[in-house]
CSV table of C-alpha atoms and ligand atoms in Angstrom, one decimal:
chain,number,residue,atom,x,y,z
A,1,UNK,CA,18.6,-12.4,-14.8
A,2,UNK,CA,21.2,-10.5,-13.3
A,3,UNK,CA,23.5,-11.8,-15.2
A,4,UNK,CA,22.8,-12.0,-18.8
A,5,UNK,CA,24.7,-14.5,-21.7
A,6,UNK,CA,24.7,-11.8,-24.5
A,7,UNK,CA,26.1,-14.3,-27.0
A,8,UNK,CA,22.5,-14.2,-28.7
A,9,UNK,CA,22.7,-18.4,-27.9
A,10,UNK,CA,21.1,-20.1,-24.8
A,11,UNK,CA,23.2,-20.3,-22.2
A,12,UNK,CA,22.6,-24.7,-22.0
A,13,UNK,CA,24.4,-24.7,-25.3
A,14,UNK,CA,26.7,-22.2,-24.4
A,15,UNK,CA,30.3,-24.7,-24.0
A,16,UNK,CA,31.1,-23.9,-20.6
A,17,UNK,CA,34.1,-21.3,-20.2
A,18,UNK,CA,33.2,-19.2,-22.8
A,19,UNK,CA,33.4,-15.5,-21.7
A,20,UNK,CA,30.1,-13.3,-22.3
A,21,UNK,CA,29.5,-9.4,-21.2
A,22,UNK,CA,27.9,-8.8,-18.4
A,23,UNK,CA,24.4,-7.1,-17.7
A,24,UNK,CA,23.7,-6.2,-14.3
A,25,UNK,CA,19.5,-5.8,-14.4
A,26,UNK,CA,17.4,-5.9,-11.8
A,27,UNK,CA,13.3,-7.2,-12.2
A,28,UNK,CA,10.6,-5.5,-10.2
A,29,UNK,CA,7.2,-7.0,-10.0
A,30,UNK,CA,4.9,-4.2,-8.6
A,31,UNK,CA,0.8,-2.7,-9.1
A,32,UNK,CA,2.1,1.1,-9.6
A,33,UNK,CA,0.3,1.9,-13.3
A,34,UNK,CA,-1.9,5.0,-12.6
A,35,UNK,CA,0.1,8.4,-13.8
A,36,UNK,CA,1.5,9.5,-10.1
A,37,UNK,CA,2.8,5.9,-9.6
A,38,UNK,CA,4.9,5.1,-12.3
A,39,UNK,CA,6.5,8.7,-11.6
A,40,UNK,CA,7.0,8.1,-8.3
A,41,UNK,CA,8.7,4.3,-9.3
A,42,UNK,CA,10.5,6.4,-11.8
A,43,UNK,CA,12.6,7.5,-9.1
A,44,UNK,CA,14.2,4.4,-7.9
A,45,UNK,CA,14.6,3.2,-11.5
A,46,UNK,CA,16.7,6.6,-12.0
A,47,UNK,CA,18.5,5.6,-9.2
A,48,UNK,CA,19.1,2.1,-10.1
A,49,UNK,CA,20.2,3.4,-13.4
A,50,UNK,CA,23.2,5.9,-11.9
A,51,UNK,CA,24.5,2.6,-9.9
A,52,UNK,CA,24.8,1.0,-13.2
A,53,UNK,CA,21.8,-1.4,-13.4
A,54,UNK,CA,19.2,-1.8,-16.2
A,55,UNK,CA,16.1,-2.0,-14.6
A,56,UNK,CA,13.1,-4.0,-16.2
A,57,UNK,CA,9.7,-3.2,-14.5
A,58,UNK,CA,7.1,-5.9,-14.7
A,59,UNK,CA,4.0,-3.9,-14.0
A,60,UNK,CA,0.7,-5.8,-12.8
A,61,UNK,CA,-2.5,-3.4,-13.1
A,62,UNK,CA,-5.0,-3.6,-10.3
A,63,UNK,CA,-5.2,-1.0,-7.2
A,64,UNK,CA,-4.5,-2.8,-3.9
A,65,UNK,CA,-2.6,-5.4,-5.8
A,66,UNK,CA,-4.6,-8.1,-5.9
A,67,UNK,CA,-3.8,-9.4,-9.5
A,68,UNK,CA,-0.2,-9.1,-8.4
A,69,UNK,CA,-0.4,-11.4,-5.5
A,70,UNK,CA,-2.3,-13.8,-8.1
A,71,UNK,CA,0.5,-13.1,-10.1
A,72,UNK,CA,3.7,-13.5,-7.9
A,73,UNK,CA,1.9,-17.0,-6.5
A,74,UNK,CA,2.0,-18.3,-10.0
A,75,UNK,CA,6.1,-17.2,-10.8
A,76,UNK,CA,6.6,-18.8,-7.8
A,77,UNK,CA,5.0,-21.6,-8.0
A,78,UNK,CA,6.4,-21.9,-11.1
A,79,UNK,CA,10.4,-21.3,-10.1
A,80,UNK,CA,10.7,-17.5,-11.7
A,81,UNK,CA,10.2,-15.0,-9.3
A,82,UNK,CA,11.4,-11.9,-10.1
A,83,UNK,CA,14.5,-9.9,-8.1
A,84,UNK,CA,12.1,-7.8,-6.1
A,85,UNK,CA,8.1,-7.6,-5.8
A,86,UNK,CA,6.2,-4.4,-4.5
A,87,UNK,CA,4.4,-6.3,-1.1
A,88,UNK,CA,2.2,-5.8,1.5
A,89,UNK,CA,2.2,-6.4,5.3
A,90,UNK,CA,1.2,-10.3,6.6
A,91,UNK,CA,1.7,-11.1,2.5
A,92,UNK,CA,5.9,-10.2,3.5
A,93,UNK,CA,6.0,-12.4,6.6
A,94,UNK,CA,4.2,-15.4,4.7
A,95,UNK,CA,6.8,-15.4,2.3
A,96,UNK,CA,9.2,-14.9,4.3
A,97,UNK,CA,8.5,-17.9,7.1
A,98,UNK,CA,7.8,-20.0,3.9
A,99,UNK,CA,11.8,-19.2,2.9
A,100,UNK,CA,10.7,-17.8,-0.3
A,101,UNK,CA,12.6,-14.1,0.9
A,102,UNK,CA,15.8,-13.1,0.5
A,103,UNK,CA,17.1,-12.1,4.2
A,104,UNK,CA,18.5,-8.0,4.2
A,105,UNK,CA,20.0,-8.1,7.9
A,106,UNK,CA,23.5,-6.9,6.5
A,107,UNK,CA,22.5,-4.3,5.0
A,108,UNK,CA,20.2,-3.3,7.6
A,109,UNK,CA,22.4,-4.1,10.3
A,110,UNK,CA,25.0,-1.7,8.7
A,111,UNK,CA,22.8,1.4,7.6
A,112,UNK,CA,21.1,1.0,11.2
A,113,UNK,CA,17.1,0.8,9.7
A,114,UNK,CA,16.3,-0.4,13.0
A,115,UNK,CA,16.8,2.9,14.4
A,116,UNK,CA,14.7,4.9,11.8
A,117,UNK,CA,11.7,2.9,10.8
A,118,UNK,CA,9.2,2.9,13.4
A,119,UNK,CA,8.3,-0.5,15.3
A,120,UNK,CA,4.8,-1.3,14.1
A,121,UNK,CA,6.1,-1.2,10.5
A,122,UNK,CA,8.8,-3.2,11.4
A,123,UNK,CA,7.0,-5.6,12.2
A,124,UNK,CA,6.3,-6.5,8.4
A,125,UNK,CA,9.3,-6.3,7.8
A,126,UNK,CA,10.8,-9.2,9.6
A,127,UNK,CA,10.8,-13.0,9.4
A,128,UNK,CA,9.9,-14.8,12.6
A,129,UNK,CA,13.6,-14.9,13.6
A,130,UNK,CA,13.7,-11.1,13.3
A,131,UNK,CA,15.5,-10.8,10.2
A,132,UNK,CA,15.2,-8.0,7.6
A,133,UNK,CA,13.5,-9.4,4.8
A,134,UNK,CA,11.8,-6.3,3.0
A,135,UNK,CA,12.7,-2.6,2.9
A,136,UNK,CA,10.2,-0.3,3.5
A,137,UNK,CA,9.7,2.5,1.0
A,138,UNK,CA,6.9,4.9,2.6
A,139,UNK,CA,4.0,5.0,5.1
A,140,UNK,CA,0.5,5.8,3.7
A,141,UNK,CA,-2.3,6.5,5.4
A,142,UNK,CA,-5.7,4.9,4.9
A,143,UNK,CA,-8.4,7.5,7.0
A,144,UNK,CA,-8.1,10.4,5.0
A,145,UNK,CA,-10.9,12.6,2.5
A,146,UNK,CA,-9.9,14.1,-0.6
A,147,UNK,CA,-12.4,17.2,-2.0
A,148,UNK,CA,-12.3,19.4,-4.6
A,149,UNK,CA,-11.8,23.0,-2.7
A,150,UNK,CA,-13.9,24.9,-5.8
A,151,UNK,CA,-17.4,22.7,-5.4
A,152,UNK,CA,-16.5,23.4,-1.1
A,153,UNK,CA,-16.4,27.1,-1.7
A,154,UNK,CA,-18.9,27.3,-4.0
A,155,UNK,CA,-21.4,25.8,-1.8
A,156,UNK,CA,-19.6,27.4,1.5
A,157,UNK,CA,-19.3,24.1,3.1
A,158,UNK,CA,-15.7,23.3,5.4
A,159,UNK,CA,-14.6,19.8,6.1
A,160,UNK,CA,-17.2,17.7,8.1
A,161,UNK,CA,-15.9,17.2,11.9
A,162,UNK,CA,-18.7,14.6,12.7
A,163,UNK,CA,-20.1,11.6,10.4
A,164,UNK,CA,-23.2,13.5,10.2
A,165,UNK,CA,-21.6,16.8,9.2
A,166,UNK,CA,-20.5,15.1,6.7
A,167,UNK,CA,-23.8,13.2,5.4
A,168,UNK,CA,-25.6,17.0,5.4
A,169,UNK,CA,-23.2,18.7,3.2
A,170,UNK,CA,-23.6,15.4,0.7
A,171,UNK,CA,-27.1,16.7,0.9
A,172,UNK,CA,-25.9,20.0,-0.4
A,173,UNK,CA,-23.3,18.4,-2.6
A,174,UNK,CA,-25.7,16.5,-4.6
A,175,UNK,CA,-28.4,19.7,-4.5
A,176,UNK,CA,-26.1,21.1,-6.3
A,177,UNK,CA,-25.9,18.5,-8.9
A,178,UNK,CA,-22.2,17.4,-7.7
A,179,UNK,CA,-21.7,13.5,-6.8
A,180,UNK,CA,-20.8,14.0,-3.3
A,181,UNK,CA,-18.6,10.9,-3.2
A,182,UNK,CA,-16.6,9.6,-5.8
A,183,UNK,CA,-16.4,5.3,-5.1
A,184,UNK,CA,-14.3,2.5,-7.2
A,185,UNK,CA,-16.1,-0.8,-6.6
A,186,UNK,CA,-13.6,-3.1,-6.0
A,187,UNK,CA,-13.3,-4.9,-3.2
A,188,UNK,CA,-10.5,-3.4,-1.8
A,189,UNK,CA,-11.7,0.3,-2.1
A,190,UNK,CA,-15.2,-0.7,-0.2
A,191,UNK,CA,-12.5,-2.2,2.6
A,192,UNK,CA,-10.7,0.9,2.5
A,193,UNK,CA,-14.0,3.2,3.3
A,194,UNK,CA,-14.0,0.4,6.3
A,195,UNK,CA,-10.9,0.9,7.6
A,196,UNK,CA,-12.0,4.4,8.5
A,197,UNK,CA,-15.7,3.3,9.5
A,198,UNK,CA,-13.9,1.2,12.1
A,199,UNK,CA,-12.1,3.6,13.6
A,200,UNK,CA,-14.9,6.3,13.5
A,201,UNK,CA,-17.0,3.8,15.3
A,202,UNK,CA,-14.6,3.0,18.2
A,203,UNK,CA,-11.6,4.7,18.0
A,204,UNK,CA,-8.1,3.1,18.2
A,205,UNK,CA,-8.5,0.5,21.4
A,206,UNK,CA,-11.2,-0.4,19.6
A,207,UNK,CA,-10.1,-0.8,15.8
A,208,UNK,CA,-7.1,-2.9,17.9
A,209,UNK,CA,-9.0,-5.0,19.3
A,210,UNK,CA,-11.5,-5.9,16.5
A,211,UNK,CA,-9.4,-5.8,13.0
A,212,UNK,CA,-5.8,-6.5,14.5
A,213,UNK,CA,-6.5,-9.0,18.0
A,214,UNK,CA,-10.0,-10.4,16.3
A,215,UNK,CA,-11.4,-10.4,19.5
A,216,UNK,CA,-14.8,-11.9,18.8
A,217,UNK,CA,-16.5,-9.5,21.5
A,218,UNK,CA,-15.4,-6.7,19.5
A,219,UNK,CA,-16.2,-7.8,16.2
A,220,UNK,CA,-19.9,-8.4,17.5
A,221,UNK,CA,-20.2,-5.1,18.7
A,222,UNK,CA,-23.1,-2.5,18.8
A,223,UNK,CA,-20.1,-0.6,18.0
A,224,UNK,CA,-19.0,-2.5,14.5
A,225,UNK,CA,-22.9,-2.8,14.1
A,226,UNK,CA,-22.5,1.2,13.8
A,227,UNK,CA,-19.3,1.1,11.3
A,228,UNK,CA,-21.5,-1.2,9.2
A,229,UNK,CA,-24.4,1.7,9.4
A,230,UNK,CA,-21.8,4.3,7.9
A,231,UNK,CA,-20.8,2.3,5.3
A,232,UNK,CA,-24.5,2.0,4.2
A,233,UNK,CA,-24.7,5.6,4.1
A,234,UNK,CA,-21.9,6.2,2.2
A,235,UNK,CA,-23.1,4.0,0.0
A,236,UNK,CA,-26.0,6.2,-1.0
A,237,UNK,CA,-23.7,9.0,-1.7
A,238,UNK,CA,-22.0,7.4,-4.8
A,239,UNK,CA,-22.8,7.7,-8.8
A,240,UNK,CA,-25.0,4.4,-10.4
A,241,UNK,CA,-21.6,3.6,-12.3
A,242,UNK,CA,-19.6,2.9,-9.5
A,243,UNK,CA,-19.1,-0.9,-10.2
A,244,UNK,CA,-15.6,-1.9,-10.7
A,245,UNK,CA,-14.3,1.2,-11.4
A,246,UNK,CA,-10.4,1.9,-10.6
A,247,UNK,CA,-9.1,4.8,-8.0
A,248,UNK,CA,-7.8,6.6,-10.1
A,249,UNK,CA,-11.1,7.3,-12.0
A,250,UNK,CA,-12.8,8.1,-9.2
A,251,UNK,CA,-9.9,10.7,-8.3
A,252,UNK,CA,-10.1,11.9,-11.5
A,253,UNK,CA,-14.3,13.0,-10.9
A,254,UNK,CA,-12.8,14.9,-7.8
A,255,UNK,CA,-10.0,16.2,-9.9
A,256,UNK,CA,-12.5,17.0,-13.2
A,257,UNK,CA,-15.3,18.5,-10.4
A,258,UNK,CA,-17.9,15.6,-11.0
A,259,UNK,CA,-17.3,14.6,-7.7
A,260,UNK,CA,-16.6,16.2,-4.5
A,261,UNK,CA,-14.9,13.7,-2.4
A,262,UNK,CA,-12.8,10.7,-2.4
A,263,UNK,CA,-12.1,8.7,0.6
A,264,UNK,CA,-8.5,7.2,-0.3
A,265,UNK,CA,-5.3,6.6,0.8
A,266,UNK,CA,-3.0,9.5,0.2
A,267,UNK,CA,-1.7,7.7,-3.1
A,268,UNK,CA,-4.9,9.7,-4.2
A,269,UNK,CA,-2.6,13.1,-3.8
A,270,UNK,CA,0.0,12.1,-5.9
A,271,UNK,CA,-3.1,12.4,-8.5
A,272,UNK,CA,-3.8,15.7,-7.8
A,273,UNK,CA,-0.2,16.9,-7.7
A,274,UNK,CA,0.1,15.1,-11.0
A,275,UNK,CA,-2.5,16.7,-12.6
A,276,UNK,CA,-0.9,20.2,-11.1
A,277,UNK,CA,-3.2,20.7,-8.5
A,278,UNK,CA,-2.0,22.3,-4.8
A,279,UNK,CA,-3.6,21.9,-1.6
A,280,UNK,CA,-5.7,24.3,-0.1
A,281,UNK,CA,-5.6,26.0,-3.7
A,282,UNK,CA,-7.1,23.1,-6.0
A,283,UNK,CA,-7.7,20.5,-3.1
A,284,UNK,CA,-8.5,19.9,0.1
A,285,UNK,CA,-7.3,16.7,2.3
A,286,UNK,CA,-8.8,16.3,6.4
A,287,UNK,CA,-9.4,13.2,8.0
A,288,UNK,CA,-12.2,10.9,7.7
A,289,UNK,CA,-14.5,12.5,10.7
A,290,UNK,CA,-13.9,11.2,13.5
A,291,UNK,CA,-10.6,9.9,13.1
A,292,UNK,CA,-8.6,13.2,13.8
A,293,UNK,CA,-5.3,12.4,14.6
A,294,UNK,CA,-5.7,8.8,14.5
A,295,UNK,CA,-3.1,7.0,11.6
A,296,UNK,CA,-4.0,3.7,10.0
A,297,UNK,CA,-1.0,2.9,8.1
A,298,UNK,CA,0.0,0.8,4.6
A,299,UNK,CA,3.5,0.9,3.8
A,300,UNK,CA,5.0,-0.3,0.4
A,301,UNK,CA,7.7,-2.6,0.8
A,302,UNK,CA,10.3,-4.2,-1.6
A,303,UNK,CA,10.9,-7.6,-0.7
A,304,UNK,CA,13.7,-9.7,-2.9
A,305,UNK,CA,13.1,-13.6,-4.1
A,306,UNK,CA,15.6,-15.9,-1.8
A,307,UNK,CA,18.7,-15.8,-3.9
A,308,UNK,CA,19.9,-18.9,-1.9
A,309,UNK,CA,17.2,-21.0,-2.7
A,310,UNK,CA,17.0,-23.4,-6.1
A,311,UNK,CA,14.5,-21.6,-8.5
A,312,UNK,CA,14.1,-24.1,-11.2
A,313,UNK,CA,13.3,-22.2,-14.0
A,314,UNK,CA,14.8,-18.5,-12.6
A,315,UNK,CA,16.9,-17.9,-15.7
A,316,UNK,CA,20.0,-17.7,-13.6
A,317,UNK,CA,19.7,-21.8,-12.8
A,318,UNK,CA,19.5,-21.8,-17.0
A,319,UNK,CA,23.3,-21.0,-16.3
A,320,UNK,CA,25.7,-24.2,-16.4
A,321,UNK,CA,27.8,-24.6,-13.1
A,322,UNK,CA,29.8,-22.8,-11.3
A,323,UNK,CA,28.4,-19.4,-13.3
A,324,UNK,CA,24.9,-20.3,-12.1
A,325,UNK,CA,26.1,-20.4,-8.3
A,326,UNK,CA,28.1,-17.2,-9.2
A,327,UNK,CA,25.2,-15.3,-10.9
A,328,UNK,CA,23.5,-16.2,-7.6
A,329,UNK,CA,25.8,-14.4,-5.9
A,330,UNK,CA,25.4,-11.7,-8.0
A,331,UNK,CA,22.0,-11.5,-7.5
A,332,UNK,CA,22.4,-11.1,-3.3
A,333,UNK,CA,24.8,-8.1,-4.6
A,334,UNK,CA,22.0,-6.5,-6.9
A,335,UNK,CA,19.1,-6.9,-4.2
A,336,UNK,CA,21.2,-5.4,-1.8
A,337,UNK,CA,21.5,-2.5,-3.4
A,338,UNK,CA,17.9,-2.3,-4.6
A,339,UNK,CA,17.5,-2.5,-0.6
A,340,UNK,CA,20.1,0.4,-0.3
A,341,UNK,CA,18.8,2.5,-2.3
A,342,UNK,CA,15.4,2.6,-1.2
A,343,UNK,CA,16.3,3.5,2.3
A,344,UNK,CA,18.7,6.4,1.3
A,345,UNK,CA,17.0,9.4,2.9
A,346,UNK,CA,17.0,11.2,-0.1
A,347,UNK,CA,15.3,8.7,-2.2
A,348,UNK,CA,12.2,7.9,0.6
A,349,UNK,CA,11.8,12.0,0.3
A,350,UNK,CA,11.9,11.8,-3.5
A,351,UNK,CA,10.0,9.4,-3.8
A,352,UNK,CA,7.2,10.1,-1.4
A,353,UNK,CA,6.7,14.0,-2.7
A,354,UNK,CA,5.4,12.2,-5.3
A,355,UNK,CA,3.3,9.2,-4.6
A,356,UNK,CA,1.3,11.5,-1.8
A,357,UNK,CA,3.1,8.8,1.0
A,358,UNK,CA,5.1,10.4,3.7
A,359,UNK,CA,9.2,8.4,4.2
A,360,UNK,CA,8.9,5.3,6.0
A,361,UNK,CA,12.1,6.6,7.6
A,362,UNK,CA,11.3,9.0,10.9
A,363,UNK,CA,14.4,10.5,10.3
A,364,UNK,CA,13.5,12.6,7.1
A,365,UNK,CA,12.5,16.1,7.3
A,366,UNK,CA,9.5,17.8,6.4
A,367,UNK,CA,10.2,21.3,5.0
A,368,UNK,CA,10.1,20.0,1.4
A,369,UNK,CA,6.4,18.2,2.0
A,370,UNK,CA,2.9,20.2,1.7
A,371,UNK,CA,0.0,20.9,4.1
A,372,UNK,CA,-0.9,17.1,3.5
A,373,UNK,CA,2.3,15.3,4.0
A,374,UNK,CA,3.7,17.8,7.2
A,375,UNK,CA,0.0,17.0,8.8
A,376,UNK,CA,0.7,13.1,8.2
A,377,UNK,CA,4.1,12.9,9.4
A,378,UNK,CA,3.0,15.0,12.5
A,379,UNK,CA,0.0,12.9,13.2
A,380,UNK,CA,3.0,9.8,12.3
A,381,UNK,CA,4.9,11.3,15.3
A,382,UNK,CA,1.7,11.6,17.8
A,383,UNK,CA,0.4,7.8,17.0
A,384,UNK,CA,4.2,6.0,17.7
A,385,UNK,CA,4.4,8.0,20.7
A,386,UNK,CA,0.8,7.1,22.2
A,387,UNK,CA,0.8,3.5,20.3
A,388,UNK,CA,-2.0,4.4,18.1
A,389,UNK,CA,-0.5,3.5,14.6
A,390,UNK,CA,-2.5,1.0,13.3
A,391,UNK,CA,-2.3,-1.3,10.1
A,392,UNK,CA,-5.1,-1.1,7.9
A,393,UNK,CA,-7.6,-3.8,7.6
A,394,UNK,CA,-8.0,-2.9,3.7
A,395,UNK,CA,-3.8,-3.2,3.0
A,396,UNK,CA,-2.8,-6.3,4.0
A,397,UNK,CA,-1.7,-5.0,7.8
A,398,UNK,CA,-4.2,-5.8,10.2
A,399,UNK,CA,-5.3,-9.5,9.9
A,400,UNK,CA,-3.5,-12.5,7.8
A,401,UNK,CA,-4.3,-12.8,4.2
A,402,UNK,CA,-6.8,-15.2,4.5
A,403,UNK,CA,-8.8,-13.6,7.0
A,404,UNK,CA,-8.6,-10.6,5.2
A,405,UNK,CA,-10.0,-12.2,2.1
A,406,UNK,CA,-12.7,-13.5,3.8
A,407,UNK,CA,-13.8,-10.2,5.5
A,408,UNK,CA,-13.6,-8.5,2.3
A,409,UNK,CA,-16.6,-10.2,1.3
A,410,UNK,CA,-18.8,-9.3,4.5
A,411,UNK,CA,-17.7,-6.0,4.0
A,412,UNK,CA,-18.7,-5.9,0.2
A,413,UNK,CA,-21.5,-7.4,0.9
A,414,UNK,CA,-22.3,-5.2,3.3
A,415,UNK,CA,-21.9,-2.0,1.1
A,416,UNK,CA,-23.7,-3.7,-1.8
A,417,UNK,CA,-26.9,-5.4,-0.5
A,418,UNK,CA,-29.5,-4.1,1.2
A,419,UNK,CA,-29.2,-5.8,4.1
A,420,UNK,CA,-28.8,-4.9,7.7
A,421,UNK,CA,-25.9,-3.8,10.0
A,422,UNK,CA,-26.7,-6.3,12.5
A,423,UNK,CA,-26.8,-9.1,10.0
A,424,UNK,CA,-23.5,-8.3,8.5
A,425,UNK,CA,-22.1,-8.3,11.8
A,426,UNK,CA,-23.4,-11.5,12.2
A,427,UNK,CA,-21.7,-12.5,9.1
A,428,UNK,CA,-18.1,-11.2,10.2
A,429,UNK,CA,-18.0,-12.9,13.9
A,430,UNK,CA,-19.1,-16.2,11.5
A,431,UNK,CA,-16.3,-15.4,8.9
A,432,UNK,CA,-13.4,-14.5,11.3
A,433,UNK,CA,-14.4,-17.6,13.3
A,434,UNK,CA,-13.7,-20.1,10.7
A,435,UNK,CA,-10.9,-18.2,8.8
A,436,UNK,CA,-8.9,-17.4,12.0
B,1,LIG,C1,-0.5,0.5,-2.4
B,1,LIG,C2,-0.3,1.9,-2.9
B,1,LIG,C3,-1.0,2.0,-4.2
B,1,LIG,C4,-2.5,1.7,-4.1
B,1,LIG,C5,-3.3,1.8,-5.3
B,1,LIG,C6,-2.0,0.3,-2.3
B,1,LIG,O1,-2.2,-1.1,-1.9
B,1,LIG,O2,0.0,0.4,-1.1
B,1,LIG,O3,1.1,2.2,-3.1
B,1,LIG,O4,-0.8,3.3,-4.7
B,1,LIG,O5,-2.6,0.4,-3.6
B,1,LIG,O6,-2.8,1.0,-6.3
């Protein structure tokens, strides 16, 4: 698709040698559709655009992505994958040992991104030989608490250092005829309260050792028994109409002072910057309590279809011989520069001032980020140094997909029945046992 027969007849009955104008497009397959996202994805299409590409953006609703994994399996089952897809952690490095992955060492190699994007996210980024196969376009971070400042002040309540703290001023909150938290559910948004449960519960050894190693000990613990227990009380702090709804809306109640908290990844600031709101002024962000300091990372990564591999119905193998091997070729040349440009420095700060990410790059500065994103990339800093920067459970960077899957269900299960801690944790030594 990179190269396009403009001669308004199919390229098969095209007679071969005929000359045609060139398009150089790129195709990105990605899950950004809420307001903040598409602005932020705006920024690499602009970019795209001033190094002469048309850009055609195959958008794939569903926070988390989940109906674009669906989505991508299908194009590639069916031999048209797009240029570049919008992944997530183990999802990159299944592709990638299955040869599905286009392999970015050269560019890499020359623009030296081992030097600059810190070592636990690299590891998603690599094949099992060690080759670049995705470029990394921010960090997010899972553990974080979004309020709306005017219902804090109004009830003089701060930011709630200890689970408890923060279950008496949901007390208050909903006194005050506020909904103290504002919940999607979806199973992915229930798995991202968990990520932060976790690491409340036990800290960082801990959420290692249970979400990342699966050590069965852990994952059996009193102390998981206790994450379980938080995520049946926060479960009493959302609305009745919580079922299925997206992030977004549930930002939006924080943003439009139905609610008073979100817990979200910080894709829920590039909401409230959207909608012109300031931190500290509009909105407040602190960390899920008890997990001060700690960073349980997602990062957004572009990785590019194998352009070396036969894609029997990629519209480029529509293209008679030698042009289709050519177009090929010109295809390495496109992704390359997709690649390029998202790890220019100045695109991974424009882009993340908007999507509420920080740059997965450690090498950008901070002046032109708020309260928010200087406190992330700070905290970014602390966790590489100590080895605390964890993948989240929730996004695809803790535990392979299928495991993943399958703990999503105890964990929605969990929030949604009445059942107890212990049995659930019961259910996730069970699940992770025959999954693993
Ligand atoms: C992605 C974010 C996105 C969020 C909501 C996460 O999985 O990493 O970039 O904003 O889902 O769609």
């Amino acid at each position: 698709m990179l190269r396009r027969w403009t001669t308004g007849i199919v390229a098969g009955v095209v007679s071969i040698g005929v000359a045609a104008a060139v398009e150089r497009s790129v195709e990105v397959v990605h899950w950004w559709t809420s307001g903040s996202e598409a602005a932020a994805l705006n920024v690499l299409k602009e970019d795209m655009q001033k190094r002469g590409y048309s850009w055609k953006s195959s958008p794939i609703a569903g926070g988390g992505g989940g109906q674009a994994r669906v989505v991508l399996r299908a194009r590639m089952a069916a031999g048209t994958p797009p240029d570049a897809m919008q992944m997530l952690g183990f999802t990159i490095v299944d592709y990638a040992n299955e040869g599905l992955l286009g392999d970015l060492s050269g560019v890499a190699a020359k623009e030296g991104w081992d030097r600059v994007v810190p070592a636990p996210l690299q590891r998603f980024s690599k094949d099992r030989r060690g080759h670049w196969v995705a470029a990394p376009m921010n960090i997010h971070r899972t553990n974080w608490i979004w309020a709306n400042k005017a219902i804090f002040d109004e009830l003089k309540i701060s930011p709630p250092k200890t689970f408890d703290e923060l279950m008496a001023i949901s007390a208050r909150i909903r006194q005050a005829g506020y909904i103290p938290l504002a919940h999607g559910g979806q199973a992915w948004q229930e798995a991202t309260l968990f990520d932060s449960a976790v690491m409340s519960a036990g800290g960082p050894d801990f959420y290692r050792k249970a979400m990342i190693d699966l050590d069965a000990k852990a994952l059996g613990s009193p102390t998981m028994e206790k994450a379980f227990e938080q995520m049946k009380k926060l479960r009493t702090l959302v609305d009745p109409d919580f079922a299925g709804r997206d992030w977004d809306a549930a930002t939006a109640m924080v943003i439009n002072k139905k609610a008073a908290m979100q817990i979200m990844g910080d894709w829920a600031k590039g909401e409230f910057l959207k909608a012109g709101m300031q931190p500290n002024v509009d909105f407040l962000c602190f960390q899920y309590p008890g997990t001060e300091g700690d960073f349980i990372f997602n990062a957004d990564q572009f990785a590019m279809s194998n352009p070396r591999r036969i894609w029997p119905f990629a519209k480029s193998a529509v293209l008679v011989e030698p042009q289709g091997q050519q177009n090929r070729e010109e295809q390495l040349v496109a992704q390359t520069e997709l690649a390029s440009a998202i790890l220019d420095p100045s695109f991974q700060e424009a882009f993340s001032l908007i999507k509420g990410s920080i740059p997965a790059r450690t090498d950008v500065p901070d002046a032109r980020f708020d309260l928010c994103g200087k406190k992330s990339m700070a905290d970014l800093k602390m966790a590489i140094k100590s080895n605390t920067m964890v993948g989240s459970f929730a996004h695809g960077h803790a535990m392979p997909e299928s495991v993943k899957e399958a703990v999503y269900v105890v964990v929605s299960r969990a929030f949604n029945s009445d059942g107890s801690s212990a049995d659930a944790v019961k259910q996730l030594v069970r699940v992770v046992r025959a999954a693993k």
